Structure formats: structure tokens, C-alpha cells
Coordinates of C-alpha atoms in Angstrom, one line a residue:
M1 CA -48.0 -5.0 -61.0
N2 CA -45.8 -6.1 -63.9
D3 CA -43.3 -3.4 -63.0
A4 CA -43.2 -4.6 -59.4
R5 CA -42.6 -8.2 -60.6
S6 CA -39.9 -7.1 -63.0
H7 CA -38.2 -5.2 -60.2
A8 CA -38.3 -8.2 -57.9
V9 CA -36.9 -10.5 -60.6
A10 CA -34.1 -8.0 -61.3
L11 CA -33.3 -7.7 -57.6
S12 CA -33.2 -11.5 -57.3
N13 CA -30.9 -11.8 -60.3
Q14 CA -28.7 -9.1 -58.8
Q15 CA -28.4 -11.0 -55.6
M16 CA -27.7 -14.2 -57.4
A17 CA -25.0 -12.5 -59.4
M18 CA -23.3 -11.5 -56.2
A19 CA -23.7 -15.0 -54.8
I20 CA -22.0 -16.6 -57.8
S21 CA -18.6 -15.7 -56.3
N22 CA -19.8 -16.1 -52.7
P23 CA -22.6 -18.6 -52.0
G24 CA -22.8 -17.4 -48.5
A25 CA -23.9 -13.9 -49.7
L26 CA -27.6 -14.9 -49.3
G27 CA -27.2 -15.8 -45.6
T28 CA -26.9 -19.5 -45.4
I29 CA -26.0 -22.3 -47.9
E30 CA -29.6 -23.5 -47.6
A31 CA -30.9 -20.1 -48.6
Y32 CA -28.5 -20.1 -51.6
I33 CA -29.6 -23.6 -52.7
S34 CA -33.3 -22.7 -52.4
A35 CA -32.7 -19.5 -54.4
V36 CA -30.9 -21.2 -57.3
N37 CA -33.5 -23.9 -57.5
R38 CA -36.1 -21.2 -58.1
L39 CA -34.3 -19.8 -61.1
P40 CA -35.9 -20.7 -64.4
I41 CA -34.5 -23.3 -66.7
L42 CA -33.8 -22.2 -70.2
T43 CA -35.3 -24.0 -73.2
Q44 CA -32.9 -25.1 -75.9
E45 CA -34.0 -22.2 -78.1
Q46 CA -33.4 -19.7 -75.4
E47 CA -30.0 -21.2 -74.6
T48 CA -28.9 -21.2 -78.2
E49 CA -30.0 -17.5 -78.6
L50 CA -28.2 -16.4 -75.5
A51 CA -25.0 -18.4 -76.5
C52 CA -25.0 -16.8 -79.9
R53 CA -25.4 -13.3 -78.4
L54 CA -22.4 -14.0 -76.2
R55 CA -20.3 -15.5 -78.9
D56 CA -21.1 -13.0 -81.7
H57 CA -21.6 -9.8 -79.7
D58 CA -19.8 -10.5 -76.4
D59 CA -23.1 -9.9 -74.6
L60 CA -22.4 -10.1 -70.9
D61 CA -26.1 -10.0 -70.0
A62 CA -26.5 -13.2 -72.1
A63 CA -23.6 -14.8 -70.2
R64 CA -25.1 -13.9 -66.9
Q65 CA -28.4 -15.5 -67.8
L66 CA -26.6 -18.7 -69.0
V67 CA -24.7 -18.9 -65.7
L68 CA -27.7 -18.2 -63.5
S69 CA -29.8 -20.8 -65.2
H70 CA -27.2 -23.5 -64.5
L71 CA -26.3 -22.7 -60.9
R72 CA -28.5 -25.6 -59.8
L73 CA -26.2 -27.9 -61.8
V74 CA -23.2 -26.8 -59.8
V75 CA -25.1 -27.4 -56.5
S76 CA -25.9 -30.9 -57.7
V77 CA -22.4 -31.7 -58.7
A78 CA -20.8 -30.2 -55.6
R79 CA -23.1 -32.3 -53.4
Q80 CA -21.3 -35.4 -54.7
Y81 CA -18.0 -34.3 -53.1
L82 CA -19.2 -33.6 -49.6
G83 CA -17.4 -36.7 -48.3
Y84 CA -14.0 -35.0 -48.6
G85 CA -14.6 -32.9 -45.5
L86 CA -14.5 -29.5 -47.3
P87 CA -17.3 -26.8 -46.9
H88 CA -20.2 -27.2 -49.2
A89 CA -20.1 -23.5 -50.0
D90 CA -16.5 -23.7 -51.0
L91 CA -17.2 -26.6 -53.4
I92 CA -20.1 -24.7 -54.9
Q93 CA -17.9 -21.6 -55.3
E94 CA -15.2 -23.5 -57.2
G95 CA -17.9 -25.2 -59.3
N96 CA -19.3 -21.8 -60.2
V97 CA -15.8 -20.9 -61.5
G98 CA -15.9 -24.0 -63.7
L99 CA -19.4 -23.1 -64.9
M100 CA -18.3 -19.6 -66.0
K101 CA -15.3 -21.0 -67.9
A102 CA -17.7 -23.4 -69.6
V103 CA -20.1 -20.6 -70.6
K104 CA -17.2 -18.6 -72.0
R105 CA -16.1 -21.6 -74.2
F106 CA -19.5 -22.9 -75.2
D107 CA -20.3 -23.1 -78.9
P108 CA -24.0 -23.5 -79.6
D109 CA -23.3 -24.7 -83.2
R110 CA -22.0 -28.0 -82.0
G111 CA -25.5 -29.2 -81.1
V112 CA -24.7 -30.0 -77.5
R113 CA -26.6 -28.6 -74.5
L114 CA -24.7 -26.4 -72.1
V115 CA -25.5 -28.7 -69.2
S116 CA -23.6 -31.6 -70.9
F117 CA -20.6 -29.3 -71.7
A118 CA -20.4 -27.5 -68.4
V119 CA -20.4 -30.6 -66.1
H120 CA -16.9 -31.5 -67.1
W121 CA -15.6 -28.0 -66.4
I122 CA -17.4 -27.9 -63.1
K123 CA -16.0 -31.2 -62.0
A124 CA -12.5 -30.2 -63.1
E125 CA -12.5 -27.0 -60.9
I126 CA -13.9 -28.9 -57.9
H127 CA -11.3 -31.7 -58.3
E128 CA -8.5 -29.2 -58.4
F129 CA -9.9 -27.5 -55.3
I130 CA -10.1 -30.7 -53.4
V131 CA -6.6 -31.9 -54.3
R132 CA -5.3 -28.4 -53.4
N133 CA -7.0 -28.2 -50.0
W134 CA -7.7 -31.7 -48.8
R135 CA -4.4 -31.8 -47.0
L136 CA -1.6 -29.3 -46.3
V137 CA 0.7 -31.6 -48.2
K138 CA -0.6 -32.3 -51.7
V139 CA -1.6 -35.9 -52.3
A140 CA -1.6 -35.6 -56.1
T141 CA 0.3 -33.3 -58.4
T142 CA 0.0 -34.9 -61.9
K143 CA -3.2 -35.5 -63.9
A144 CA -2.7 -39.3 -63.5
Q145 CA -2.3 -39.0 -59.7
R146 CA -5.4 -36.8 -59.4
K147 CA -7.4 -39.4 -61.4
L148 CA -6.1 -42.2 -59.2
F149 CA -6.9 -40.2 -56.0
F150 CA -10.6 -39.8 -56.8
N151 CA -11.0 -43.3 -58.1
L152 CA -9.2 -44.9 -55.2
R153 CA -11.2 -42.9 -52.7
R154 CA -14.4 -44.1 -54.3
M155 CA -13.3 -47.7 -54.6
R156 CA -11.8 -48.2 -51.1
P157 CA -14.3 -50.1 -49.0
D158 CA -15.3 -47.8 -46.1
G159 CA -11.9 -46.2 -46.3
Q160 CA -10.2 -49.2 -44.9
T161 CA -6.6 -50.3 -45.6
L162 CA -6.4 -52.4 -48.8
D163 CA -5.0 -55.9 -48.7
T164 CA -2.8 -57.3 -51.5
A165 CA -5.8 -58.8 -53.5
Q166 CA -7.7 -55.5 -53.4
V167 CA -4.6 -53.5 -54.5
D168 CA -4.2 -55.9 -57.5
E169 CA -7.9 -55.7 -58.3
I170 CA -8.0 -51.9 -58.3
A171 CA -4.7 -51.6 -60.2
R172 CA -6.1 -53.9 -62.9
E173 CA -9.4 -52.1 -63.1
L174 CA -7.8 -48.6 -63.3
N175 CA -5.0 -49.9 -65.6
V176 CA -2.2 -48.6 -63.4
R177 CA 0.7 -50.1 -61.6
R178 CA 0.0 -51.7 -58.2
E179 CA 2.9 -49.7 -56.8
D180 CA 1.0 -46.5 -57.8
V181 CA -2.1 -47.7 -56.0
S182 CA -0.1 -48.6 -52.8
E183 CA 1.7 -45.2 -52.9
M184 CA -1.5 -43.3 -53.2
E185 CA -3.2 -45.2 -50.4
V186 CA -0.3 -44.3 -48.1
R187 CA -0.6 -40.6 -49.1
M188 CA -4.4 -40.7 -48.4
S189 CA -4.0 -42.5 -45.1
G190 CA -1.3 -40.3 -43.8
R191 CA -2.1 -38.1 -40.8
E192 CA -1.0 -34.5 -40.6
M193 CA 0.8 -33.5 -37.4
A194 CA 1.5 -30.0 -36.2
L195 CA 5.2 -29.1 -36.1
E196 CA 4.7 -27.1 -32.8
A197 CA 2.7 -27.8 -29.8
Q198 CA -0.9 -26.5 -29.9
D199 CA -0.9 -25.2 -26.3
D200 CA 1.6 -23.8 -23.7
D201 CA 1.6 -27.0 -21.6
E202 CA 5.2 -27.7 -20.5
D203 CA 4.6 -31.5 -20.8
S204 CA 3.3 -31.2 -24.4
F205 CA 5.7 -32.8 -27.0
A206 CA 5.8 -31.9 -30.7
P207 CA 8.1 -32.8 -33.6
I208 CA 9.9 -29.4 -33.2
S209 CA 11.2 -30.8 -29.9
Y210 CA 13.2 -33.6 -31.4
L211 CA 14.1 -32.3 -34.9
S212 CA 17.9 -32.1 -35.2
D213 CA 19.8 -28.9 -35.2
E214 CA 22.1 -29.3 -38.2
A215 CA 24.3 -26.4 -36.9
S216 CA 25.2 -28.5 -33.9
E217 CA 25.9 -31.7 -35.8
P218 CA 29.5 -32.9 -35.0
S219 CA 30.7 -33.1 -38.6
R220 CA 29.3 -29.6 -39.2
V221 CA 31.1 -28.2 -36.1
L222 CA 34.4 -29.7 -37.2
E223 CA 34.0 -28.4 -40.7
R224 CA 33.4 -24.9 -39.5
R225 CA 36.4 -25.1 -37.2
A226 CA 38.6 -26.3 -40.1
Q227 CA 37.3 -23.5 -42.3
D228 CA 37.9 -20.9 -39.6
A229 CA 41.5 -22.2 -39.1
M230 CA 42.1 -22.1 -42.9
Q231 CA 40.8 -18.6 -43.2
G232 CA 43.0 -17.5 -40.3
E233 CA 46.1 -19.1 -41.8
G234 CA 45.2 -17.6 -45.2
L235 CA 45.0 -14.1 -43.7
V236 CA 48.4 -14.5 -42.0
A237 CA 49.9 -15.6 -45.3
A238 CA 48.3 -12.7 -47.1
L239 CA 49.6 -10.2 -44.6
D240 CA 53.1 -11.6 -45.0
V241 CA 53.3 -10.5 -48.6
L242 CA 53.0 -6.9 -47.6
D243 CA 55.7 -4.5 -46.7
D244 CA 55.8 -3.1 -43.1
R245 CA 54.0 0.1 -43.9
S246 CA 51.2 -1.5 -45.9
R247 CA 50.7 -4.2 -43.3
R248 CA 50.5 -1.6 -40.5
I249 CA 47.9 0.4 -42.5
V250 CA 45.8 -2.7 -43.2
E251 CA 46.0 -3.9 -39.6
A252 CA 45.1 -0.5 -38.2
R253 CA 42.2 0.0 -40.6
W254 CA 40.6 -3.5 -40.6
L255 CA 41.9 -5.8 -37.8
Q256 CA 41.2 -3.7 -34.7
D257 CA 38.4 -4.5 -32.2
D258 CA 37.8 -0.8 -31.5
G259 CA 36.8 0.0 -35.1
G260 CA 40.3 0.9 -36.4
S261 CA 42.1 4.1 -37.3
T262 CA 40.9 6.7 -39.7
L263 CA 42.8 7.7 -42.8
H264 CA 43.7 11.1 -41.2
E265 CA 45.1 9.4 -38.1
L266 CA 47.3 7.2 -40.2
A267 CA 48.3 10.1 -42.4
A268 CA 49.5 12.0 -39.3
E269 CA 51.4 8.9 -38.2
F270 CA 53.3 8.4 -41.5
G271 CA 53.6 12.1 -42.4
V272 CA 51.7 11.8 -45.7
S273 CA 48.3 12.8 -47.0
A274 CA 45.1 10.9 -46.2
E275 CA 44.7 10.3 -50.0
R276 CA 48.1 8.6 -50.0
I277 CA 47.1 6.4 -47.2
R278 CA 44.0 5.4 -49.1
Q279 CA 46.1 4.5 -52.2
I280 CA 48.5 2.4 -50.1
E281 CA 45.5 0.6 -48.5
A282 CA 43.9 -0.1 -51.8
A283 CA 47.1 -1.5 -53.3
A284 CA 47.7 -3.7 -50.2
L285 CA 44.2 -5.1 -50.2
K286 CA 44.5 -6.0 -53.9
K287 CA 47.8 -7.7 -53.2
M288 CA 46.2 -9.7 -50.4
R289 CA 43.3 -10.8 -52.6
T290 CA 45.8 -12.1 -55.2
A291 CA 47.7 -14.0 -52.5
L292 CA 44.4 -15.5 -51.1
A293 CA 43.3 -16.6 -54.5
A294 CA 46.6 -18.4 -55.3

């Protein structure tokens, strides 16, 4: 009987270990929550013993027990952030990452319970996940902006637009500039729009339809024409510095629409070797580059 019970506990722990990285591994999020709530809570003596084993002997089994016994804490913290429209399982998964980081850094000699230490790491990972995934465009990048984001969302009445008095009150309470509050409110209230139409309807209209084509902008067109003309004039001037034979070789090799003549064809034309034609060509191109750079 005891062996069967031990096997069942071991199997349950194994399943929970798999579910740490994927809360959906037990079927549904409700099944996961029910499972973690059935895991035993450690006493302070057990917690201290396990933490010492992890710290002093790098005992991974001790780390696993510490993590499993605090999974219910992650569920509780993650539930506080359901209003951001992100899946509960994803919030729990990120919180579990924070829990594992906390277990790794926990020092039992400080006289603090792991639950008090871990809650900060759990919230930090969930905060980072929300800021990274709440919108396609990040609403907060710095630590101060992230703090303002979460505080402002909590303090905005029903998510409504703030008036001047409310902006001043929030700025005073959070000890930030009113401009920062207004800017964050604009970021949070902004609506994302798809660049392209979501269907094949000919009447659908999306931003891609009216975004400007910089290549067709008049000043760009005139600039390209001027550059082409300058390059053409520069090529003519560079060819003028060559003697007749060198110019004929360069034009025959590089300025023909049909791919140009080969070294052997030009060698037969001038009655010299193909190697001599190559040397003349190299010297001519070097002289042209010098003329273009002047």
C-alpha cells in the first residue's frame, strides 16, 4: 500500500515538473490549478533544510521540491494580472520562471521565508511578459516607464480618458511629471491597425494603400536623374583620357549591350596576345578610376 502511494506521489511530482514549463500539460488550466493546490506546503524547517541542500550541495531534487511547493503562489499572483487580456496559462508560465530564479538565489540564512522572497521575482517576470506582449509596439521600455504603466492602468477609472485634474493627481501621487503620465496614457489608449487588409475584398482599405512610395517622390526622381547624368558625363570624361586603342578595348569589353568582346577576339583585332589585351585593359581602367576620383 505504501509503495503504491509513493509511486502515485512520484508520478504526480513528475507530471507537475513537466507542467512547470507548460501549465497546459495537465490538460486544462483548471486541472493545473487544482493539481498545484493539492501539493503539500513546506514547513519552515523543511524549507530551510531543502534550501541548504540546494545551496551547499547543488541538490536539484531539493530545488524541485521548493519549486513545486510554491507553484500555488504563482497561480495566485498570476490571477491578479488577468485584466491585461493575456492567457492565464502564459502568465503562470512566466511566473514559474520567476519562481525558479528566486529558488536559485534564495539564502535560508537571511531568516526570510521563500514565499516573501519569491513574490518579487514572480511579479518581475510577469511584468516583463505583459509589457513585451500586451501590444505589438512596446508601451514601456525603461524601468520607470514599466512602473508607470502598471500604476496608471490600476489608477485609471474604468480605463477612461483622464482629464487634467486626474493627470495632475496621478503625477503627484506617483512623483512623476504630468507629461509622462499623459504620454503613457496615449500609448495605452492607442489602437493597433493592420498594415494590410485582412481579407481579399477589393473595397477594403488599409494603411498600405495610402503609404507613400519614396522612390516616386518628385525630389527623389530629380535627384536620381541628376546622379545618372553626372555619372554619364563622368564616364565620357574618363574615356577621353584614354588613347584610341585603350578606349576601343574598354568600350568593346564593358560598354556593349551584347556582352562585349572577349580578350581573344580583341587580340586577333590588334594582332597581339590576349595577355597583352588584359594588361592594356587593366591600365586603362586604373587611369579611368583616377580621372573619376579627381
